[in-house]
Short mmCIF file of C-alpha atoms and ligand atoms in Angstrom, two decimals:
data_model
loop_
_atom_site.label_atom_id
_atom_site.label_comp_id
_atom_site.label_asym_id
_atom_site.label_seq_id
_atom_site.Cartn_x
_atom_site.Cartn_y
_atom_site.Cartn_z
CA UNK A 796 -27.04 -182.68 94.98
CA UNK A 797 -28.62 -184.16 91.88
CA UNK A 798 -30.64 -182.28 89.60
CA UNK A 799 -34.25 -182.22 90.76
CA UNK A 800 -36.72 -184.43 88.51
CA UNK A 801 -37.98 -182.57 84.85
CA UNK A 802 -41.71 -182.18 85.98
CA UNK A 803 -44.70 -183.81 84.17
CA UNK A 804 -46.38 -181.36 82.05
CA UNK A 805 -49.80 -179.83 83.94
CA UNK A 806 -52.32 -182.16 83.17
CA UNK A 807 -55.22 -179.72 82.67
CA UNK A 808 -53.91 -175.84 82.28
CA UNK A 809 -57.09 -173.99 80.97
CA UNK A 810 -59.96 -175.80 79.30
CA UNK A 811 -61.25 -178.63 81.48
CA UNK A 812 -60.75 -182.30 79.82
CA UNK A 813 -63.52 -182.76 76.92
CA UNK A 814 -66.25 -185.47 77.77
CA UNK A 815 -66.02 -186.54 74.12
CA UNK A 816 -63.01 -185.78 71.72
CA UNK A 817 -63.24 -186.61 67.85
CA UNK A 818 -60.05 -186.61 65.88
CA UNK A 819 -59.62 -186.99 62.45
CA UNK A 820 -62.21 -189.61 61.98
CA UNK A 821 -63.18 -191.48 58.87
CA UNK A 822 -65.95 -194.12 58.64
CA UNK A 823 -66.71 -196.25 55.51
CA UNK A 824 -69.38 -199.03 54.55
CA UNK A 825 -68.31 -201.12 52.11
CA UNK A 826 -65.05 -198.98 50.84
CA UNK A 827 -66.73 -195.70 50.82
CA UNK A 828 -67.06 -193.34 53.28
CA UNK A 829 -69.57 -191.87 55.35
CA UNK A 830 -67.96 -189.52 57.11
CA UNK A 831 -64.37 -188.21 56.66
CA UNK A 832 -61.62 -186.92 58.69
CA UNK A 833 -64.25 -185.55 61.75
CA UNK A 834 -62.71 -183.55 64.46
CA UNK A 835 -64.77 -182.16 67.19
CA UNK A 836 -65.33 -182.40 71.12
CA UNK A 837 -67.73 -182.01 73.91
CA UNK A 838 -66.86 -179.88 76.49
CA UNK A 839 -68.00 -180.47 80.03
CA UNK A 840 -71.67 -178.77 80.37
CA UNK A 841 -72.08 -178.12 76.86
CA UNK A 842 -74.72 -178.84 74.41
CA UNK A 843 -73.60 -179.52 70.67
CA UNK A 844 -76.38 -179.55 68.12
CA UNK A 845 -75.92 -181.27 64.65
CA UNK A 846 -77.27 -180.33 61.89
CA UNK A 847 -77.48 -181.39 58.43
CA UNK A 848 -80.03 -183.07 55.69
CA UNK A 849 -80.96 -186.75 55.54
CA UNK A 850 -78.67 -189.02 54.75
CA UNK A 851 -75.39 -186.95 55.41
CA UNK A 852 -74.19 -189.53 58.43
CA UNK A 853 -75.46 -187.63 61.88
CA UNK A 854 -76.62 -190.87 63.21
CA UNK A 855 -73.01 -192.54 62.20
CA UNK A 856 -71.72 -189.66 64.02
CA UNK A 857 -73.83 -190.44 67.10
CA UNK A 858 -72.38 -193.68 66.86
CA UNK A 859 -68.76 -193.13 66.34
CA UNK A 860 -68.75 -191.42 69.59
CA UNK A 861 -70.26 -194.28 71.79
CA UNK A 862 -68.33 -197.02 70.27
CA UNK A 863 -70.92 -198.43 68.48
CA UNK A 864 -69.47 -197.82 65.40
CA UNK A 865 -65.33 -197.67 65.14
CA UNK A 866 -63.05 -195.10 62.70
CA UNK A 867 -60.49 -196.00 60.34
CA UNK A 868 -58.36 -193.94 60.29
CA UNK A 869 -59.31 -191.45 63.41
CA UNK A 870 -59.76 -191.48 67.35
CA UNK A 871 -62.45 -191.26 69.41
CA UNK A 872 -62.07 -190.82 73.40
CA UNK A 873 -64.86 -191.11 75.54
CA UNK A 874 -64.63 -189.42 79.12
CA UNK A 875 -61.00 -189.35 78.59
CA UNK A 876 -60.38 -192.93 77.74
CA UNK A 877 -59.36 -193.87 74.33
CA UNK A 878 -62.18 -195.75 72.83
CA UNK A 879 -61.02 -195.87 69.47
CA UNK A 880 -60.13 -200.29 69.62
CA UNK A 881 -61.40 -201.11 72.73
CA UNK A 882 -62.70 -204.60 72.92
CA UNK A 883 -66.56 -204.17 73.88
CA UNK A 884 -66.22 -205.76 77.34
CA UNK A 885 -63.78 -202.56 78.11
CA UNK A 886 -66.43 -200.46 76.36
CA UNK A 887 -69.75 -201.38 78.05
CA UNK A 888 -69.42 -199.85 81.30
CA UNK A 889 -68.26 -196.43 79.35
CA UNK A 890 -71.25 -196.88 77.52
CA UNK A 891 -73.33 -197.49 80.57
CA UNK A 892 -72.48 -194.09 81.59
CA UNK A 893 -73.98 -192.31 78.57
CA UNK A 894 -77.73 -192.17 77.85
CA UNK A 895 -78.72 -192.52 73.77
CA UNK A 896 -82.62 -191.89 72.47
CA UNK A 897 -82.17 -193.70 69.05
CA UNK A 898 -83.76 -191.76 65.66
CA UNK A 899 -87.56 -192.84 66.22
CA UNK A 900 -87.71 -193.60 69.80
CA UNK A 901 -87.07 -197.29 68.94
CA UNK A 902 -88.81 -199.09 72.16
CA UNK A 903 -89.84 -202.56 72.30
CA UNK A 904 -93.38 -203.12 71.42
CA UNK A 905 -93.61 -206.57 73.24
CA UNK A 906 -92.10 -204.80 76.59
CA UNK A 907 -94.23 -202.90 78.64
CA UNK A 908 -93.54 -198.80 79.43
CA UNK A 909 -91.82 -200.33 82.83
CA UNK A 910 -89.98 -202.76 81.01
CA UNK A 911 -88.58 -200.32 78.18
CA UNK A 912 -87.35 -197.89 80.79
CA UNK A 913 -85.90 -200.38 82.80
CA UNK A 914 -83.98 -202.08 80.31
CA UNK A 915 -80.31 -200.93 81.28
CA UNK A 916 -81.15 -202.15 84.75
CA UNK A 917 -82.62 -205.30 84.05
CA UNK A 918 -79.45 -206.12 82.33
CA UNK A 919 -78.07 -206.07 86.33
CA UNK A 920 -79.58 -209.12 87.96
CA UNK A 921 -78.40 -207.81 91.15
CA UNK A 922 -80.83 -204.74 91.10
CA UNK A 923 -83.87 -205.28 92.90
CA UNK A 924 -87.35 -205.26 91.58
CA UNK A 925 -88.50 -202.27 94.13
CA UNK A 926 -85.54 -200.15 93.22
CA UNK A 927 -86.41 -201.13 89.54
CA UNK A 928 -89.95 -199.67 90.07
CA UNK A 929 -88.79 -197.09 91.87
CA UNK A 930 -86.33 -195.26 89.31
CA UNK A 931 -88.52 -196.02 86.60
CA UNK A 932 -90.81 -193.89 88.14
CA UNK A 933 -88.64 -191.09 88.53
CA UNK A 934 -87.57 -191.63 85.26
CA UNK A 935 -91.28 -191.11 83.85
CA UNK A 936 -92.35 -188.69 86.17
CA UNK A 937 -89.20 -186.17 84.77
CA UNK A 938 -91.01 -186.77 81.24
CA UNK A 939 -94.44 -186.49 82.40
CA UNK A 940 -95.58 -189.94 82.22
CA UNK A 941 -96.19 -191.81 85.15
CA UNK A 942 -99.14 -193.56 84.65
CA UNK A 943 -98.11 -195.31 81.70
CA UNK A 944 -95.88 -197.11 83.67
CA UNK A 945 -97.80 -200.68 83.34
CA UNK A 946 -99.02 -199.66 79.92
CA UNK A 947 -97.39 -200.92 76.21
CA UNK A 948 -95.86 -198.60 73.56
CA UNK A 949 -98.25 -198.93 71.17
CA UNK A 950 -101.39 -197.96 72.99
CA UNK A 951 -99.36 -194.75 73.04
CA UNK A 952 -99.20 -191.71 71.08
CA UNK A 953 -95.95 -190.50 69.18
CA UNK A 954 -95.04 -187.96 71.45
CA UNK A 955 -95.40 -190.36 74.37
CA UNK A 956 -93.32 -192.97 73.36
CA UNK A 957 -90.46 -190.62 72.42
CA UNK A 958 -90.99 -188.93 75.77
CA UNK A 959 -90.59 -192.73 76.90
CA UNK A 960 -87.61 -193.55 75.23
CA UNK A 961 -86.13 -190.00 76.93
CA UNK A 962 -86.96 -191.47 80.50
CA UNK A 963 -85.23 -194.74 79.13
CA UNK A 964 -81.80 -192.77 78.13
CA UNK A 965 -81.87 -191.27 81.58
CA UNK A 966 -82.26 -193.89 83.84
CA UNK A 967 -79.07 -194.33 84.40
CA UNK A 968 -78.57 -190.49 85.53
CA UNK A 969 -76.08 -190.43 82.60
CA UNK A 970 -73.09 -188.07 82.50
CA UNK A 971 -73.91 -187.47 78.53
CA UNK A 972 -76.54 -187.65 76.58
CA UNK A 973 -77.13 -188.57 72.77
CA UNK A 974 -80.51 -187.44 71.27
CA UNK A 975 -81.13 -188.49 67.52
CA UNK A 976 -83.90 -186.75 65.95
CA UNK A 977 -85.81 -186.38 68.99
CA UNK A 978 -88.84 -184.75 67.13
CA UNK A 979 -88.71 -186.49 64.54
CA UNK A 980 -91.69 -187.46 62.95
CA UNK A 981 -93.96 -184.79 65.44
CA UNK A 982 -95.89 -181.79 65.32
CA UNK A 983 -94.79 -178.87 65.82
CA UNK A 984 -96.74 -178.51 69.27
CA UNK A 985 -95.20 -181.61 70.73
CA UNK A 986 -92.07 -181.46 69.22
CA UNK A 987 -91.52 -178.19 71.83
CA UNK A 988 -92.67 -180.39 74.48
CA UNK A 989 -89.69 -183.08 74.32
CA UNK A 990 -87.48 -180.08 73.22
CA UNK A 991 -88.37 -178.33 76.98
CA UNK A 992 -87.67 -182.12 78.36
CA UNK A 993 -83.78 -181.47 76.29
CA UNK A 994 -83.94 -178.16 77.82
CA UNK A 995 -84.95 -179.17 81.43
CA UNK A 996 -82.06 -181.83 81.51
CA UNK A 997 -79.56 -179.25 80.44
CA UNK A 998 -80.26 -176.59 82.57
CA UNK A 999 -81.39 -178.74 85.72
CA UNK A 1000 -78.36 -180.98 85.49
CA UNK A 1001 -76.30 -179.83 83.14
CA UNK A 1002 -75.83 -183.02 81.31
CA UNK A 1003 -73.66 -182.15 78.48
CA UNK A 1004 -75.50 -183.47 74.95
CA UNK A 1005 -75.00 -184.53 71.34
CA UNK A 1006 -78.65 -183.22 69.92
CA UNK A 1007 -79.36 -184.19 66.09
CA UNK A 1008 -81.73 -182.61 64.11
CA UNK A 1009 -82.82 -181.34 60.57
CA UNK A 1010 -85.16 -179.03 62.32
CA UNK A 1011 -84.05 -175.67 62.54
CA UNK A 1012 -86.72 -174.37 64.89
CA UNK A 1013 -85.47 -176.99 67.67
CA UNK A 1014 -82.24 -176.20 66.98
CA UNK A 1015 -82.89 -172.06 67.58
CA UNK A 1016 -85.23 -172.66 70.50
CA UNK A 1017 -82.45 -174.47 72.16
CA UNK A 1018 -80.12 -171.99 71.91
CA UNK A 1019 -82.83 -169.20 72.97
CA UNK A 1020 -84.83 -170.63 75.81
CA UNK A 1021 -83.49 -171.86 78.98
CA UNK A 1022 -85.99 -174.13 81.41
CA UNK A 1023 -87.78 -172.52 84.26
CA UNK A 1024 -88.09 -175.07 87.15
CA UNK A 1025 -90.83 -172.97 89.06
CA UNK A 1026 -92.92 -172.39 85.44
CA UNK A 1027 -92.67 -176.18 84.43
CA UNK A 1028 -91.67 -174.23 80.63
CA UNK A 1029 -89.46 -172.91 78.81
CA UNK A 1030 -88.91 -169.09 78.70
CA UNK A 1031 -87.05 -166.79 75.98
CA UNK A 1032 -83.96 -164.98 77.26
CA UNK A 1033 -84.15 -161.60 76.62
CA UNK A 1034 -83.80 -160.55 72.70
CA UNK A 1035 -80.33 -161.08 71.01
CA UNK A 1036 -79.48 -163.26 74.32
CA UNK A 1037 -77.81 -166.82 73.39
CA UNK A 1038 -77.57 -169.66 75.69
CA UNK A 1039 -73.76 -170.15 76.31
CA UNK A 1040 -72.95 -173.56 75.64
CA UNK A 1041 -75.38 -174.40 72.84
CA UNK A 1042 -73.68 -174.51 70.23
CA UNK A 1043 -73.42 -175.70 66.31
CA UNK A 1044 -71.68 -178.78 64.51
CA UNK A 1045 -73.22 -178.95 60.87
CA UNK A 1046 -72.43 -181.96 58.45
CA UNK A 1047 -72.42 -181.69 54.30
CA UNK A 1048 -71.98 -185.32 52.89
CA UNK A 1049 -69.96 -186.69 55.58
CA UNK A 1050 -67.74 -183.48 56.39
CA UNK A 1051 -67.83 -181.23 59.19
CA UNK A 1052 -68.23 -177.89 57.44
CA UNK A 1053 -69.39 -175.97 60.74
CA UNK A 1054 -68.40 -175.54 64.40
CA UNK A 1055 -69.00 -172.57 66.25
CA UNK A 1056 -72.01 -170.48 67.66
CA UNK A 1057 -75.61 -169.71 66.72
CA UNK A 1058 -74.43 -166.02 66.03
CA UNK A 1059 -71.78 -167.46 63.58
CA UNK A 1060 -73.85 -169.71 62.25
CA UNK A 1061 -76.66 -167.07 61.21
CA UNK A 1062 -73.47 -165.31 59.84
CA UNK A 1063 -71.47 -167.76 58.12
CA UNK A 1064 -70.62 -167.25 54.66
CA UNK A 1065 -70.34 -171.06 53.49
CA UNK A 1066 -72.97 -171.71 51.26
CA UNK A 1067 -74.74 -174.82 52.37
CA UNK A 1068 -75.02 -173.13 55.63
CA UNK A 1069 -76.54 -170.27 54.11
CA UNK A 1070 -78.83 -172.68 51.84
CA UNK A 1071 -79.80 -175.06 54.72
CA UNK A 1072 -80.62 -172.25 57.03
CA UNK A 1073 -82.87 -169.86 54.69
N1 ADP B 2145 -74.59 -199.86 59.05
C1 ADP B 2145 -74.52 -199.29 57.82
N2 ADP B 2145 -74.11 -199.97 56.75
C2 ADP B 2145 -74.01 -199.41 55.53
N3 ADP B 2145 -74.34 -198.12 55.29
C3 ADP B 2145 -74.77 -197.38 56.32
C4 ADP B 2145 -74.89 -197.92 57.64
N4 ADP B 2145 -75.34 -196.93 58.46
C5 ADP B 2145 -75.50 -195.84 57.69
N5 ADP B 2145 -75.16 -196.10 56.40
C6 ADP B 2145 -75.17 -195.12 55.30
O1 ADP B 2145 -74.47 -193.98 55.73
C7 ADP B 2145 -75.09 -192.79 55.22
C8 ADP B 2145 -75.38 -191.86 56.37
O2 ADP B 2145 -76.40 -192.44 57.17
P1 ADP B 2145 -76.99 -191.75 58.46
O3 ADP B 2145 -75.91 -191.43 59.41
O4 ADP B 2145 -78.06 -192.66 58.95
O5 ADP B 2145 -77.62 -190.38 57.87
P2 ADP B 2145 -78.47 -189.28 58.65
O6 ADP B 2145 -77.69 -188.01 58.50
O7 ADP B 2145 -79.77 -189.19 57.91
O8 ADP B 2145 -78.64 -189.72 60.05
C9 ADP B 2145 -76.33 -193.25 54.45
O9 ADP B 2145 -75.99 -193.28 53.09
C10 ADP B 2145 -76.59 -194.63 55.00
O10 ADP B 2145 -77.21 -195.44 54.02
MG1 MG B 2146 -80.28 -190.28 61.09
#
């Protein structure tokens, strides 16, 4: 009898395959980098929110791990395909699957509320107009904004049109979202709105999310509220209660200095964590 075949090692013993895995990843403009040798991941139903000042590379981040911008040297694997050099026709349909709301909202004045939302679709010829219409409406009504469906960004308020470019990232019922700087820009009063839209998408789909943000307010509501379908709002969990799966990445000058909870991060000892979040 001949000896029986050596078995292939378990695919997946213990922690389920990360949506998004960072390895080592360096970035540079023009011979100097932006961010250097990143390693992190997304795990399946989790929420990661970055932190960090202006001008530190979260939005280069949010790139890396979408493809729109490549490492050198470093990986980056995207729903467990290796992203890292893959030529953009390999790279679109992965894309397709995630949902991004670029730092200011960023919609297209000369395309109508309709149009903006649309916009992944449209790029299908093949989708018709009716189902078009149709999602788009769903889309808005999830953000509150139906009847701005025939109307044009700029006879909108801020809030609105970054509640827009939410229903945008999520017409495609994306398996992972990428929010930069969401509130950006907004009041304090609207700024919890689109945070209880983040909130709602978590906790009614579980859409695991890449949040950026310099505000630590959104950052500690997130982790502290959870959405209430029947209120329409957010409520608190109960004092010292966490949200599990909300947790912290924080950047310092294009390194990843932090990665862990809210309860470590209100503990760590590093400095610039201490400094950023007094
Ligand atoms: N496409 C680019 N070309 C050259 N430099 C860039 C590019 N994108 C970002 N940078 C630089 O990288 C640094 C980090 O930018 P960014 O990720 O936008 O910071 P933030 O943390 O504010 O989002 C900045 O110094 C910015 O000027
Ligand atoms: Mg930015």
């Amino acid at each position: 009898m001949s000896a029986a075949p050596a078995s292939l090692p378990a695919a997946s013993e213990g922690a389920p395959a990360p949506v998004v895995a960072v390895r080592h990843a360096t970035v540079s403009f023009g011979g100097s980098p932006v961010l250097e040798d990143i390693t992190f991941s997304v795990a399946p139903g989790e929420t990661r929110i970055l932190l960090g000042p202006a001008g530190v590379g979260k939005s280069v981040l949010l790139k890396l791990v979408n493809g729109l911008i490549r490492p050198d040297p470093g990986t980056v694997e995207l729903f467990g395909e290796e992203i890292t050099s893959m030529p953009e026709d390999r790279l679109f349909p992965l894309r397709a699957r995630t949902g991004m709301v670029f730092q200011e909202g960023a919609l297209f004045d000369s395309l109508s509320v309709r149009d903006n939302v649309a916009y992944q679709l449209i790029q299908d010829p093949n989708t018709p107009d009716q189902e078009i219409d149709a999602r788009v409406r769903e889309a808005l009504r999830f953000v509150g904004l139906e009847e701005t469906f025939s109307l044009f960004p700029a006879s909108l308020s801020g809030g609105m049109r970054r509640r827009v470019a939410i229903a945008r990232a999520l017409i495609n019922n994306p398996e992972f979202l990428l929010y930069d700087s969401p509130t950006g820009g907004l009041d304090p009063v609207t700024s919890t709105t689109i945070m209880e839209l983040v909130m709602r998408q978590r906790d009614a789909h579980g859409t695991p999310s890449l949040l950026v943000t310099h505000r630590l307010q959104d950052a500690f509501m997130l982790c502290t509220h959870r959405f209430d379908e029947e209120k329409g709002a957010a409520v608190a969990l109960p004092k010292g209660e966490t949200v599990r799966n909300t947790t912290f990445l924080m950047l310092e000058e294009g390194r990843l200095i932090f990665d862990g909870s809210l309860e470590e991060l209100v503990h760590s000892e590093n400095a610039f964590v201490r400094e950023f979040i007094q």
